[in-house]
């Protein structure tokens, strides 16, 4: 059953950047957008299971470090080949300077 | 009836068909592929898993059908009849075109020495299956060519085979556009793992069980693989009277001198701003050119601009780079944990290339940002300072 998990402090993520967060045998990517919102997706690219943590965030797009596939990290939508399968997303919220994700 | 016809169903050609459709082209699109399988990605071929060679299709029958793209597999084109705007096919029939895209790719060079036919090549999924099928625990492997493909193969085969030797004609491994310190570091990792890399050697003869060098040494070999680069497939274009150099000559819009014929990917040589033609053999080039070709086939006016990016994974190390990386770097950025990025600029101080080497994908982000900064004039001191956020440089540029 999904539950809210305390993942990190808001300051742990730079603006327009992401971190890796591992929980209960799963790996996630948590993003801070240029306008200071927080989002959470699966950590691994749907193309070749490369971790997105080494990828590049530009505005609302995460680009995979390996094959340049792109996703909108707000919706998980696959934006550029070779990725064609969307990325799973999870709710994220901020409470008292902490980022919580519902996974 | 005649719509867009694309000759070559690889990463560039097949996806160009989708790009043309996405750009709004409503006519017929036909892609002709010589291989009989559904088109597949080539990068995984050198990275088999426990179950063998990974076959990763580029698309599905459903996706082709949803975009009304007709794929004719196992068919080759024998002639382009430009006057009548039609192709002669290996199956005997003709196929008309309104616009034609040539994405015929490249073929591996074979060994020129006597007995060179004993060496396998590595390009198709069948080649990959043959190589890995032959590579057993007692197999002695000799790879000719210490470029990216040769070394990636060595990294995979050293864990499976009794002995792996890599022979290189040049003075060092990765002599083509990989900074020497990175090439040396990768070579050292190969040696640590037991790969025998020999540079500056020439082949005298190959037999079924040996490779003999000009210096008289004999290397006992059960499996020889030639990884000495590729030759662009330009014969069809040449026979049709199109201009070719080391590739089919096209402008930045990927058009040949025939306004109905385009070329892209490994088979193309694209005119650069300086007037010369540049031929690229990287995955990202196929990716970038397919988007340009697709848009222009649909009537657009997209332009290709380099530089293009590449990567190579060997053991725990990831190499990435783009553009020109010859000579002395303008700046060296130490990312810590054994990861380093080198930046290269021209005489005017503009960034023209970068390369990085580090564990896994550690250099990826900086290389991606650097590529977006290509052409910008940057302070080398800022590039060298790992505490400087590269993205801030990008925002300021």
GROMACS .gro file of C-alpha atoms in nm:
model
  500
    1UNK     CA    1   0.000   0.000   0.000
    2UNK     CA    2   0.129   0.347  -0.091
    3UNK     CA    3   0.247   0.562   0.194
    4UNK     CA    4   0.420   0.895   0.234
    5UNK     CA    5   0.793   0.856   0.283
    6UNK     CA    6   1.031   1.127   0.404
    7UNK     CA    7   1.286   1.133   0.121
    8UNK     CA    8   1.513   1.433   0.177
    9UNK     CA    9   1.536   1.797   0.277
   10UNK     CA   10   1.430   2.050   0.016
   11UNK     CA   11   1.784   2.192   0.027
   12UNK     CA   12   1.930   1.854  -0.067
   13UNK     CA   13   1.826   1.918  -0.428
   14UNK     CA   14   1.954   2.211  -0.629
   15UNK     CA   15   1.710   2.410  -0.834
   16UNK     CA   16   1.651   2.244  -1.173
   17UNK     CA   17   1.822   1.928  -1.062
   18UNK     CA   18   1.754   1.584  -0.922
   19UNK     CA   19   1.876   1.332  -0.666
   20UNK     CA   20   1.852   0.958  -0.635
   21UNK     CA   21   1.643   0.814  -0.353
   22UNK     CA   22   1.634   0.443  -0.271
   23UNK     CA   23   1.360   0.294  -0.060
   24UNK     CA   24   1.250  -0.060   0.016
   25UNK     CA   25   1.441  -0.217  -0.272
   26UNK     CA   26   1.321   0.042  -0.523
   27UNK     CA   27   1.501   0.341  -0.670
   28UNK     CA   28   1.349   0.680  -0.747
   29UNK     CA   29   1.448   1.017  -0.888
   30UNK     CA   30   1.331   1.330  -0.706
   31UNK     CA   31   1.338   1.660  -0.895
   32UNK     CA   32   1.329   2.024  -0.801
   33UNK     CA   33   1.188   2.232  -1.085
   34UNK     CA   34   1.308   2.583  -1.182
   35UNK     CA   35   1.001   2.725  -1.007
   36UNK     CA   36   1.073   2.532  -0.691
   37UNK     CA   37   0.823   2.250  -0.717
   38UNK     CA   38   0.916   1.890  -0.634
   39UNK     CA   39   0.841   1.579  -0.839
   40UNK     CA   40   0.917   1.209  -0.814
   41UNK     CA   41   0.959   0.942  -1.084
   42UNK     CA   42   1.103   0.595  -1.113
   43UNK     CA   43   1.481   0.618  -1.103
   44UNK     CA   44   1.555   0.405  -1.409
   45UNK     CA   45   1.508   0.506  -1.770
   46UNK     CA   46   1.246   0.292  -1.945
   47UNK     CA   47   1.479   0.234  -2.241
   48UNK     CA   48   1.785   0.059  -2.095
   49UNK     CA   49   1.738   0.083  -1.720
   50UNK     CA   50   2.009   0.345  -1.681
   51UNK     CA   51   1.971   0.553  -1.363
   52UNK     CA   52   1.851   0.900  -1.441
   53UNK     CA   53   2.045   1.057  -1.152
   54UNK     CA   54   2.339   1.127  -1.386
   55UNK     CA   55   2.106   1.285  -1.642
   56UNK     CA   56   2.051   1.650  -1.720
   57UNK     CA   57   1.746   1.846  -1.606
   58UNK     CA   58   1.652   2.136  -1.834
   59UNK     CA   59   1.330   2.311  -1.734
   60UNK     CA   60   1.080   2.025  -1.692
   61UNK     CA   61   1.268   1.767  -1.894
   62UNK     CA   62   1.509   1.500  -1.773
   63UNK     CA   63   1.749   1.370  -2.036
   64UNK     CA   64   1.887   1.020  -1.982
   65UNK     CA   65   2.266   1.016  -1.934
   66UNK     CA   66   2.314   0.741  -2.188
   67UNK     CA   67   2.101   0.758  -2.501
   68UNK     CA   68   1.952   1.109  -2.481
   69UNK     CA   69   1.596   0.989  -2.431
   70UNK     CA   70   1.386   1.258  -2.268
   71UNK     CA   71   1.091   1.260  -2.028
   72UNK     CA   72   0.873   1.534  -1.882
   73UNK     CA   73   0.938   1.456  -1.517
   74UNK     CA   74   0.608   1.616  -1.409
   75UNK     CA   75   0.398   1.366  -1.603
   76UNK     CA   76   0.651   1.096  -1.693
   77UNK     CA   77   0.568   1.144  -2.061
   78UNK     CA   78   0.832   1.008  -2.301
   79UNK     CA   79   0.940   1.306  -2.513
   80UNK     CA   80   1.210   1.179  -2.746
   81UNK     CA   81   1.322   0.849  -2.897
   82UNK     CA   82   1.469   0.609  -2.811
   83UNK     CA   83   1.236   0.624  -2.512
   84UNK     CA   84   0.879   0.537  -2.599
   85UNK     CA   85   0.750   0.401  -2.268
   86UNK     CA   86   0.646   0.664  -2.015
   87UNK     CA   87   0.816   0.692  -1.678
   88UNK     CA   88   0.608   0.614  -1.369
   89UNK     CA   89   0.549   0.919  -1.148
   90UNK     CA   90   0.462   0.944  -0.781
   91UNK     CA   91   0.306   1.225  -0.575
   92UNK     CA   92   0.553   1.451  -0.395
   93UNK     CA   93   0.490   1.726  -0.138
   94UNK     CA   94   0.687   1.951   0.094
   95UNK     CA   95   0.626   1.967   0.469
   96UNK     CA   96   0.845   2.160   0.710
   97UNK     CA   97   1.135   2.174   0.469
   98UNK     CA   98   1.119   1.802   0.394
   99UNK     CA   99   1.025   1.637   0.065
  100UNK     CA  100   0.776   1.354   0.104
  101UNK     CA  101   0.689   1.109  -0.171
  102UNK     CA  102   0.395   0.870  -0.187
  103UNK     CA  103   0.516   0.532  -0.306
  104UNK     CA  104   0.102   0.685  -5.526
  105UNK     CA  105   0.475   0.746  -5.500
  106UNK     CA  106   0.553   0.897  -5.163
  107UNK     CA  107   0.861   0.892  -4.945
  108UNK     CA  108   1.090   0.594  -4.983
  109UNK     CA  109   1.369   0.535  -4.733
  110UNK     CA  110   1.649   0.294  -4.822
  111UNK     CA  111   1.797   0.149  -4.502
  112UNK     CA  112   1.601   0.050  -4.193
  113UNK     CA  113   1.846   0.127  -3.912
  114UNK     CA  114   1.836   0.380  -3.633
  115UNK     CA  115   1.847   0.670  -3.875
  116UNK     CA  116   1.625   0.554  -4.161
  117UNK     CA  117   1.347   0.392  -3.969
  118UNK     CA  118   1.312   0.672  -3.719
  119UNK     CA  119   1.329   0.929  -4.000
  120UNK     CA  120   1.009   0.769  -4.128
  121UNK     CA  121   0.842   0.838  -3.794
  122UNK     CA  122   0.990   1.189  -3.788
  123UNK     CA  123   0.842   1.262  -4.133
  124UNK     CA  124   0.505   1.137  -4.016
  125UNK     CA  125   0.528   1.343  -3.696
  126UNK     CA  126   0.616   1.646  -3.909
  127UNK     CA  127   0.279   1.611  -4.079
  128UNK     CA  128   0.359   1.418  -4.397
  129UNK     CA  129   0.037   1.251  -4.508
  130UNK     CA  130   0.150   1.052  -4.815
  131UNK     CA  131   0.286   0.700  -4.839
  132UNK     CA  132   0.606   0.613  -4.654
  133UNK     CA  133   0.799   0.298  -4.739
  134UNK     CA  134   1.116   0.183  -4.561
  135UNK     CA  135   1.333  -0.078  -4.732
  136UNK     CA  136   1.561  -0.291  -4.512
  137UNK     CA  137   1.812  -0.550  -4.623
  138UNK     CA  138   1.791  -0.747  -4.300
  139UNK     CA  139   1.498  -0.981  -4.250
  140UNK     CA  140   1.434  -0.903  -3.884
  141UNK     CA  141   1.242  -0.612  -3.743
  142UNK     CA  142   1.494  -0.322  -3.725
  143UNK     CA  143   1.694  -0.329  -3.402
  144UNK     CA  144   1.931  -0.113  -3.204
  145UNK     CA  145   2.300  -0.184  -3.266
  146UNK     CA  146   2.464  -0.053  -2.946
  147UNK     CA  147   2.342  -0.348  -2.733
  148UNK     CA  148   2.506  -0.598  -2.971
  149UNK     CA  149   2.844  -0.565  -2.801
  150UNK     CA  150   2.685  -0.602  -2.455
  151UNK     CA  151   2.529  -0.949  -2.436
  152UNK     CA  152   2.368  -1.067  -2.113
  153UNK     CA  153   2.368  -1.419  -1.968
  154UNK     CA  154   2.104  -1.525  -2.219
  155UNK     CA  155   2.309  -1.410  -2.518
  156UNK     CA  156   2.294  -1.125  -2.764
  157UNK     CA  157   2.025  -0.871  -2.679
  158UNK     CA  158   1.781  -0.803  -2.960
  159UNK     CA  159   1.621  -0.467  -2.895
  160UNK     CA  160   1.377  -0.372  -3.170
  161UNK     CA  161   1.364  -0.006  -3.266
  162UNK     CA  162   0.993  -0.028  -3.324
  163UNK     CA  163   0.699  -0.266  -3.329
  164UNK     CA  164   0.465  -0.379  -3.605
  165UNK     CA  165   0.189  -0.200  -3.418
  166UNK     CA  166   0.380   0.132  -3.415
  167UNK     CA  167   0.459   0.099  -3.787
  168UNK     CA  168   0.100   0.028  -3.866
  169UNK     CA  169  -0.027   0.312  -3.643
  170UNK     CA  170   0.188   0.557  -3.843
  171UNK     CA  171   0.109   0.390  -4.176
  172UNK     CA  172   0.475   0.314  -4.245
  173UNK     CA  173   0.531   0.020  -4.479
  174UNK     CA  174   0.844  -0.180  -4.396
  175UNK     CA  175   0.984  -0.408  -4.665
  176UNK     CA  176   1.235  -0.635  -4.494
  177UNK     CA  177   1.488  -0.858  -4.665
  178UNK     CA  178   1.485  -0.636  -4.975
  179UNK     CA  179   1.773  -0.441  -5.125
  180UNK     CA  180   1.777  -0.169  -5.388
  181UNK     CA  181   1.984  -0.249  -5.693
  182UNK     CA  182   1.949   0.080  -5.882
  183UNK     CA  183   1.820   0.433  -5.848
  184UNK     CA  184   1.661   0.551  -6.172
  185UNK     CA  185   1.660   0.926  -6.114
  186UNK     CA  186   1.509   1.015  -6.450
  187UNK     CA  187   1.200   0.806  -6.383
  188UNK     CA  188   1.213   0.852  -6.008
  189UNK     CA  189   1.202   0.486  -5.931
  190UNK     CA  190   1.405   0.217  -5.762
  191UNK     CA  191   1.485  -0.129  -5.890
  192UNK     CA  192   1.448  -0.382  -5.612
  193UNK     CA  193   1.628  -0.712  -5.552
  194UNK     CA  194   1.292  -0.886  -5.567
  195UNK     CA  195   1.256  -0.786  -5.930
  196UNK     CA  196   0.997  -0.513  -5.907
  197UNK     CA  197   1.030  -0.134  -5.928
  198UNK     CA  198   0.917   0.120  -5.672
  199UNK     CA  199   0.846   0.484  -5.751
  200UNK     CA  200   0.937   0.769  -5.520
  201UNK     CA  201   0.848   1.129  -5.481
  202UNK     CA  202   1.125   1.184  -5.230
  203UNK     CA  203   1.404   0.944  -5.149
  204UNK     CA  204   1.614   0.919  -4.834
  205UNK     CA  205   1.931   0.711  -4.843
  206UNK     CA  206   2.024   0.574  -4.501
  207UNK     CA  207   2.229   0.286  -4.630
  208UNK     CA  208   2.471   0.293  -4.338
  209UNK     CA  209   2.822   0.157  -4.349
  210UNK     CA  210   2.984  -0.182  -4.369
  211UNK     CA  211   3.278  -0.309  -4.166
  212UNK     CA  212   3.616  -0.307  -4.334
  213UNK     CA  213   3.766  -0.648  -4.376
  214UNK     CA  214   4.130  -0.743  -4.327
  215UNK     CA  215   4.341  -0.686  -4.635
  216UNK     CA  216   4.611  -0.940  -4.548
  217UNK     CA  217   4.610  -1.292  -4.696
  218UNK     CA  218   4.362  -1.506  -4.506
  219UNK     CA  219   4.177  -1.197  -4.388
  220UNK     CA  220   3.850  -1.377  -4.453
  221UNK     CA  221   3.913  -1.583  -4.139
  222UNK     CA  222   3.836  -1.277  -3.928
  223UNK     CA  223   3.472  -1.212  -3.848
  224UNK     CA  224   3.325  -0.866  -3.857
  225UNK     CA  225   3.086  -0.708  -3.610
  226UNK     CA  226   2.794  -0.510  -3.743
  227UNK     CA  227   2.470  -0.706  -3.756
  228UNK     CA  228   2.290  -0.912  -3.498
  229UNK     CA  229   2.394  -1.223  -3.691
  230UNK     CA  230   2.759  -1.113  -3.670
  231UNK     CA  231   2.717  -1.065  -3.294
  232UNK     CA  232   2.554  -1.405  -3.247
  233UNK     CA  233   2.832  -1.571  -3.447
  234UNK     CA  234   3.104  -1.404  -3.242
  235UNK     CA  235   2.954  -1.483  -2.904
  236UNK     CA  236   2.860  -1.836  -3.010
  237UNK     CA  237   3.224  -1.896  -3.102
  238UNK     CA  238   3.358  -1.737  -2.784
  239UNK     CA  239   3.380  -2.021  -2.534
  240UNK     CA  240   3.584  -2.063  -2.217
  241UNK     CA  241   3.882  -2.214  -2.399
  242UNK     CA  242   3.869  -1.978  -2.697
  243UNK     CA  243   4.170  -1.763  -2.780
  244UNK     CA  244   4.039  -1.440  -2.931
  245UNK     CA  245   4.233  -1.192  -3.142
  246UNK     CA  246   4.070  -0.859  -3.214
  247UNK     CA  247   4.223  -0.646  -3.487
  248UNK     CA  248   4.175  -0.277  -3.417
  249UNK     CA  249   4.190  -0.096  -3.082
  250UNK     CA  250   3.909   0.147  -3.154
  251UNK     CA  251   3.587   0.172  -2.957
  252UNK     CA  252   3.426  -0.143  -3.098
  253UNK     CA  253   3.742  -0.350  -3.062
  254UNK     CA  254   3.795  -0.247  -2.702
  255UNK     CA  255   3.428  -0.284  -2.604
  256UNK     CA  256   3.438  -0.636  -2.743
  257UNK     CA  257   3.763  -0.708  -2.559
  258UNK     CA  258   3.604  -0.591  -2.232
  259UNK     CA  259   3.315  -0.833  -2.278
  260UNK     CA  260   3.519  -1.128  -2.409
  261UNK     CA  261   3.798  -1.121  -2.148
  262UNK     CA  262   3.547  -1.244  -1.891
  263UNK     CA  263   3.439  -1.535  -2.110
  264UNK     CA  264   3.741  -1.652  -2.305
  265UNK     CA  265   4.081  -1.800  -2.229
  266UNK     CA  266   4.279  -1.522  -2.391
  267UNK     CA  267   4.206  -1.190  -2.559
  268UNK     CA  268   4.466  -1.011  -2.771
  269UNK     CA  269   4.403  -0.674  -2.935
  270UNK     CA  270   4.623  -0.572  -3.228
  271UNK     CA  271   4.648  -0.209  -3.334
  272UNK     CA  272   4.833  -0.071  -3.635
  273UNK     CA  273   4.859   0.279  -3.487
  274UNK     CA  274   5.091   0.389  -3.209
  275UNK     CA  275   4.823   0.382  -2.942
  276UNK     CA  276   4.471   0.256  -2.875
  277UNK     CA  277   4.176   0.485  -2.952
  278UNK     CA  278   4.393   0.704  -3.172
  279UNK     CA  279   4.089   0.856  -3.337
  280UNK     CA  280   3.958   1.150  -3.140
  281UNK     CA  281   3.992   1.018  -2.786
  282UNK     CA  282   4.230   1.227  -2.571
  283UNK     CA  283   4.550   1.034  -2.512
  284UNK     CA  284   4.532   1.032  -2.128
  285UNK     CA  285   4.187   0.873  -2.149
  286UNK     CA  286   4.303   0.620  -2.406
  287UNK     CA  287   4.595   0.529  -2.179
  288UNK     CA  288   4.371   0.494  -1.876
  289UNK     CA  289   4.131   0.266  -2.062
  290UNK     CA  290   4.420   0.061  -2.201
  291UNK     CA  291   4.559   0.023  -1.850
  292UNK     CA  292   4.222  -0.106  -1.728
  293UNK     CA  293   4.221  -0.359  -2.011
  294UNK     CA  294   4.571  -0.475  -1.918
  295UNK     CA  295   4.470  -0.509  -1.551
  296UNK     CA  296   4.189  -0.738  -1.661
  297UNK     CA  297   4.426  -0.947  -1.869
  298UNK     CA  298   4.378  -0.816  -2.223
  299UNK     CA  299   4.702  -0.818  -2.424
  300UNK     CA  300   4.703  -0.494  -2.627
  301UNK     CA  301   4.981  -0.460  -2.885
  302UNK     CA  302   5.019  -0.136  -3.079
  303UNK     CA  303   5.223  -0.053  -3.389
  304UNK     CA  304   5.187  -0.401  -3.534
  305UNK     CA  305   5.109  -0.510  -3.890
  306UNK     CA  306   4.948  -0.835  -3.999
  307UNK     CA  307   5.122  -1.070  -4.238
  308UNK     CA  308   4.867  -1.347  -4.267
  309UNK     CA  309   4.564  -1.500  -4.094
  310UNK     CA  310   4.486  -1.869  -4.088
  311UNK     CA  311   4.204  -2.063  -3.928
  312UNK     CA  312   4.412  -2.101  -3.612
  313UNK     CA  313   4.654  -1.810  -3.602
  314UNK     CA  314   4.731  -1.451  -3.676
  315UNK     CA  315   5.089  -1.393  -3.790
  316UNK     CA  316   5.247  -1.050  -3.753
  317UNK     CA  317   5.499  -0.884  -3.982
  318UNK     CA  318   5.755  -0.911  -3.702
  319UNK     CA  319   5.724  -1.287  -3.725
  320UNK     CA  320   5.524  -1.343  -3.406
  321UNK     CA  321   5.241  -1.593  -3.427
  322UNK     CA  322   4.934  -1.546  -3.212
  323UNK     CA  323   4.736  -1.866  -3.167
  324UNK     CA  324   4.380  -1.770  -3.245
  325UNK     CA  325   4.052  -1.960  -3.246
  326UNK     CA  326   3.839  -1.652  -3.311
  327UNK     CA  327   3.961  -1.345  -3.499
  328UNK     CA  328   3.748  -1.033  -3.524
  329UNK     CA  329   3.819  -0.737  -3.751
  330UNK     CA  330   3.723  -0.407  -3.585
  331UNK     CA  331   3.910  -0.169  -3.813
  332UNK     CA  332   3.634   0.073  -3.896
  333UNK     CA  333   3.367   0.101  -4.158
  334UNK     CA  334   3.318   0.208  -4.517
  335UNK     CA  335   3.007   0.412  -4.594
  336UNK     CA  336   2.767   0.241  -4.834
  337UNK     CA  337   2.775   0.489  -5.120
  338UNK     CA  338   2.776   0.254  -5.419
  339UNK     CA  339   2.408   0.299  -5.498
  340UNK     CA  340   2.436   0.678  -5.488
  341UNK     CA  341   2.758   0.673  -5.689
  342UNK     CA  342   2.602   0.459  -5.959
  343UNK     CA  343   2.314   0.708  -5.977
  344UNK     CA  344   2.562   0.988  -6.045
  345UNK     CA  345   2.531   1.160  -5.709
  346UNK     CA  346   2.840   1.327  -5.565
  347UNK     CA  347   3.024   1.122  -5.304
  348UNK     CA  348   3.338   1.158  -5.101
  349UNK     CA  349   3.373   0.952  -4.787
  350UNK     CA  350   2.993   0.947  -4.786
  351UNK     CA  351   2.708   1.076  -4.997
  352UNK     CA  352   2.755   1.454  -5.017
  353UNK     CA  353   2.464   1.655  -4.876
  354UNK     CA  354   2.406   2.011  -4.757
  355UNK     CA  355   2.311   2.098  -4.400
  356UNK     CA  356   1.950   2.016  -4.487
  357UNK     CA  357   2.079   1.666  -4.585
  358UNK     CA  358   1.987   1.718  -4.953
  359UNK     CA  359   2.199   1.581  -5.233
  360UNK     CA  360   2.229   1.779  -5.555
  361UNK     CA  361   1.910   1.603  -5.668
  362UNK     CA  362   1.634   1.796  -5.487
  363UNK     CA  363   1.432   1.478  -5.445
  364UNK     CA  364   1.710   1.276  -5.283
  365UNK     CA  365   1.840   1.306  -4.928
  366UNK     CA  366   2.102   1.110  -4.735
  367UNK     CA  367   2.158   1.078  -4.361
  368UNK     CA  368   2.345   0.881  -4.096
  369UNK     CA  369   2.656   0.668  -4.142
  370UNK     CA  370   2.637   0.688  -4.524
  371UNK     CA  371   2.624   1.069  -4.547
  372UNK     CA  372   2.891   1.337  -4.567
  373UNK     CA  373   2.743   1.668  -4.457
  374UNK     CA  374   2.867   2.007  -4.568
  375UNK     CA  375   3.008   2.205  -4.277
  376UNK     CA  376   3.012   2.586  -4.254
  377UNK     CA  377   3.373   2.584  -4.379
  378UNK     CA  378   3.260   2.415  -4.702
  379UNK     CA  379   3.419   2.079  -4.628
  380UNK     CA  380   3.222   1.758  -4.587
  381UNK     CA  381   3.204   1.578  -4.252
  382UNK     CA  382   3.120   1.215  -4.212
  383UNK     CA  383   3.015   1.090  -3.869
  384UNK     CA  384   2.969   0.736  -3.743
  385UNK     CA  385   2.797   0.779  -3.411
  386UNK     CA  386   2.463   0.685  -3.272
  387UNK     CA  387   2.376   1.043  -3.188
  388UNK     CA  388   2.454   1.149  -3.542
  389UNK     CA  389   2.197   0.900  -3.665
  390UNK     CA  390   1.958   1.042  -3.408
  391UNK     CA  391   2.016   1.407  -3.501
  392UNK     CA  392   2.017   1.352  -3.876
  393UNK     CA  393   1.702   1.142  -3.874
  394UNK     CA  394   1.514   1.436  -3.721
  395UNK     CA  395   1.647   1.676  -3.985
  396UNK     CA  396   1.583   1.433  -4.270
  397UNK     CA  397   1.234   1.349  -4.146
  398UNK     CA  398   1.137   1.714  -4.117
  399UNK     CA  399   1.276   1.801  -4.460
  400UNK     CA  400   1.117   1.500  -4.631
  401UNK     CA  401   0.790   1.639  -4.499
  402UNK     CA  402   0.867   1.973  -4.666
  403UNK     CA  403   1.044   2.147  -4.379
  404UNK     CA  404   1.371   2.336  -4.372
  405UNK     CA  405   1.559   2.187  -4.079
  406UNK     CA  406   1.939   2.202  -4.066
  407UNK     CA  407   2.189   1.966  -3.917
  408UNK     CA  408   2.463   2.116  -3.710
  409UNK     CA  409   2.736   1.932  -3.531
  410UNK     CA  410   2.919   1.853  -3.325
  411UNK     CA  411   2.797   1.506  -3.242
  412UNK     CA  412   2.834   1.314  -2.922
  413UNK     CA  413   2.952   0.960  -2.855
  414UNK     CA  414   2.987   0.725  -2.564
  415UNK     CA  415   3.162   0.399  -2.487
  416UNK     CA  416   3.133   0.176  -2.181
  417UNK     CA  417   3.426  -0.048  -2.092
  418UNK     CA  418   3.423  -0.230  -1.757
  419UNK     CA  419   3.327   0.022  -1.489
  420UNK     CA  420   3.441   0.318  -1.698
  421UNK     CA  421   3.224   0.541  -1.913
  422UNK     CA  422   3.377   0.756  -2.186
  423UNK     CA  423   3.176   1.037  -2.345
  424UNK     CA  424   3.271   1.319  -2.574
  425UNK     CA  425   3.177   1.542  -2.864
  426UNK     CA  426   3.345   1.755  -3.127
  427UNK     CA  427   3.718   1.806  -3.166
  428UNK     CA  428   3.936   1.677  -2.885
  429UNK     CA  429   4.282   1.693  -3.040
  430UNK     CA  430   4.581   1.871  -2.892
  431UNK     CA  431   4.605   2.042  -2.555
  432UNK     CA  432   4.284   2.100  -2.362
  433UNK     CA  433   4.180   2.454  -2.273
  434UNK     CA  434   4.070   2.333  -1.930
  435UNK     CA  435   4.061   2.013  -1.725
  436UNK     CA  436   3.779   1.966  -1.475
  437UNK     CA  437   3.834   1.713  -1.198
  438UNK     CA  438   3.494   1.586  -1.084
  439UNK     CA  439   3.645   1.370  -0.810
  440UNK     CA  440   3.608   0.994  -0.774
  441UNK     CA  441   3.828   0.941  -1.079
  442UNK     CA  442   3.605   1.137  -1.316
  443UNK     CA  443   3.757   1.404  -1.538
  444UNK     CA  444   3.635   1.624  -1.823
  445UNK     CA  445   3.867   1.791  -2.075
  446UNK     CA  446   3.753   2.093  -2.275
  447UNK     CA  447   3.897   2.198  -2.610
  448UNK     CA  448   3.874   2.536  -2.780
  449UNK     CA  449   3.982   2.689  -3.110
  450UNK     CA  450   4.221   2.981  -3.154
  451UNK     CA  451   3.935   3.224  -3.095
  452UNK     CA  452   3.867   3.064  -2.756
  453UNK     CA  453   3.538   2.907  -2.861
  454UNK     CA  454   3.450   2.567  -2.721
  455UNK     CA  455   3.480   2.306  -2.998
  456UNK     CA  456   3.479   1.981  -2.807
  457UNK     CA  457   3.499   1.801  -2.477
  458UNK     CA  458   3.561   1.449  -2.355
  459UNK     CA  459   3.520   1.289  -2.017
  460UNK     CA  460   3.609   0.960  -1.853
  461UNK     CA  461   3.487   0.834  -1.521
  462UNK     CA  462   3.298   0.563  -1.338
  463UNK     CA  463   2.971   0.472  -1.508
  464UNK     CA  464   2.786   0.787  -1.623
  465UNK     CA  465   2.971   1.032  -1.397
  466UNK     CA  466   3.080   1.264  -1.679
  467UNK     CA  467   2.752   1.255  -1.867
  468UNK     CA  468   2.591   1.570  -1.737
  469UNK     CA  469   2.893   1.792  -1.790
  470UNK     CA  470   2.940   1.658  -2.143
  471UNK     CA  471   2.573   1.724  -2.224
  472UNK     CA  472   2.600   2.080  -2.099
  473UNK     CA  473   2.933   2.133  -2.276
  474UNK     CA  474   2.777   2.018  -2.602
  475UNK     CA  475   2.506   2.280  -2.560
  476UNK     CA  476   2.783   2.536  -2.498
  477UNK     CA  477   2.965   2.452  -2.823
  478UNK     CA  478   3.076   2.771  -2.997
  479UNK     CA  479   3.060   2.982  -2.681
  480UNK     CA  480   3.365   3.168  -2.553
  481UNK     CA  481   3.422   3.056  -2.197
  482UNK     CA  482   3.667   3.136  -1.923
  483UNK     CA  483   3.891   2.828  -1.888
  484UNK     CA  484   3.925   2.897  -1.514
  485UNK     CA  485   3.548   2.857  -1.471
  486UNK     CA  486   3.545   2.536  -1.675
  487UNK     CA  487   3.828   2.394  -1.466
  488UNK     CA  488   3.655   2.474  -1.135
  489UNK     CA  489   3.443   2.174  -1.037
  490UNK     CA  490   3.259   2.392  -0.785
  491UNK     CA  491   3.124   2.607  -1.068
  492UNK     CA  492   2.783   2.484  -1.170
  493UNK     CA  493   2.813   2.415  -1.544
  494UNK     CA  494   2.447   2.494  -1.589
  495UNK     CA  495   2.507   2.850  -1.472
  496UNK     CA  496   2.759   2.886  -1.753
  497UNK     CA  497   2.493   2.762  -1.991
  498UNK     CA  498   2.237   3.009  -1.861
  499UNK     CA  499   2.488   3.292  -1.893
  500UNK     CA  500   2.602   3.198  -2.244
   0.00000   0.00000   0.00000
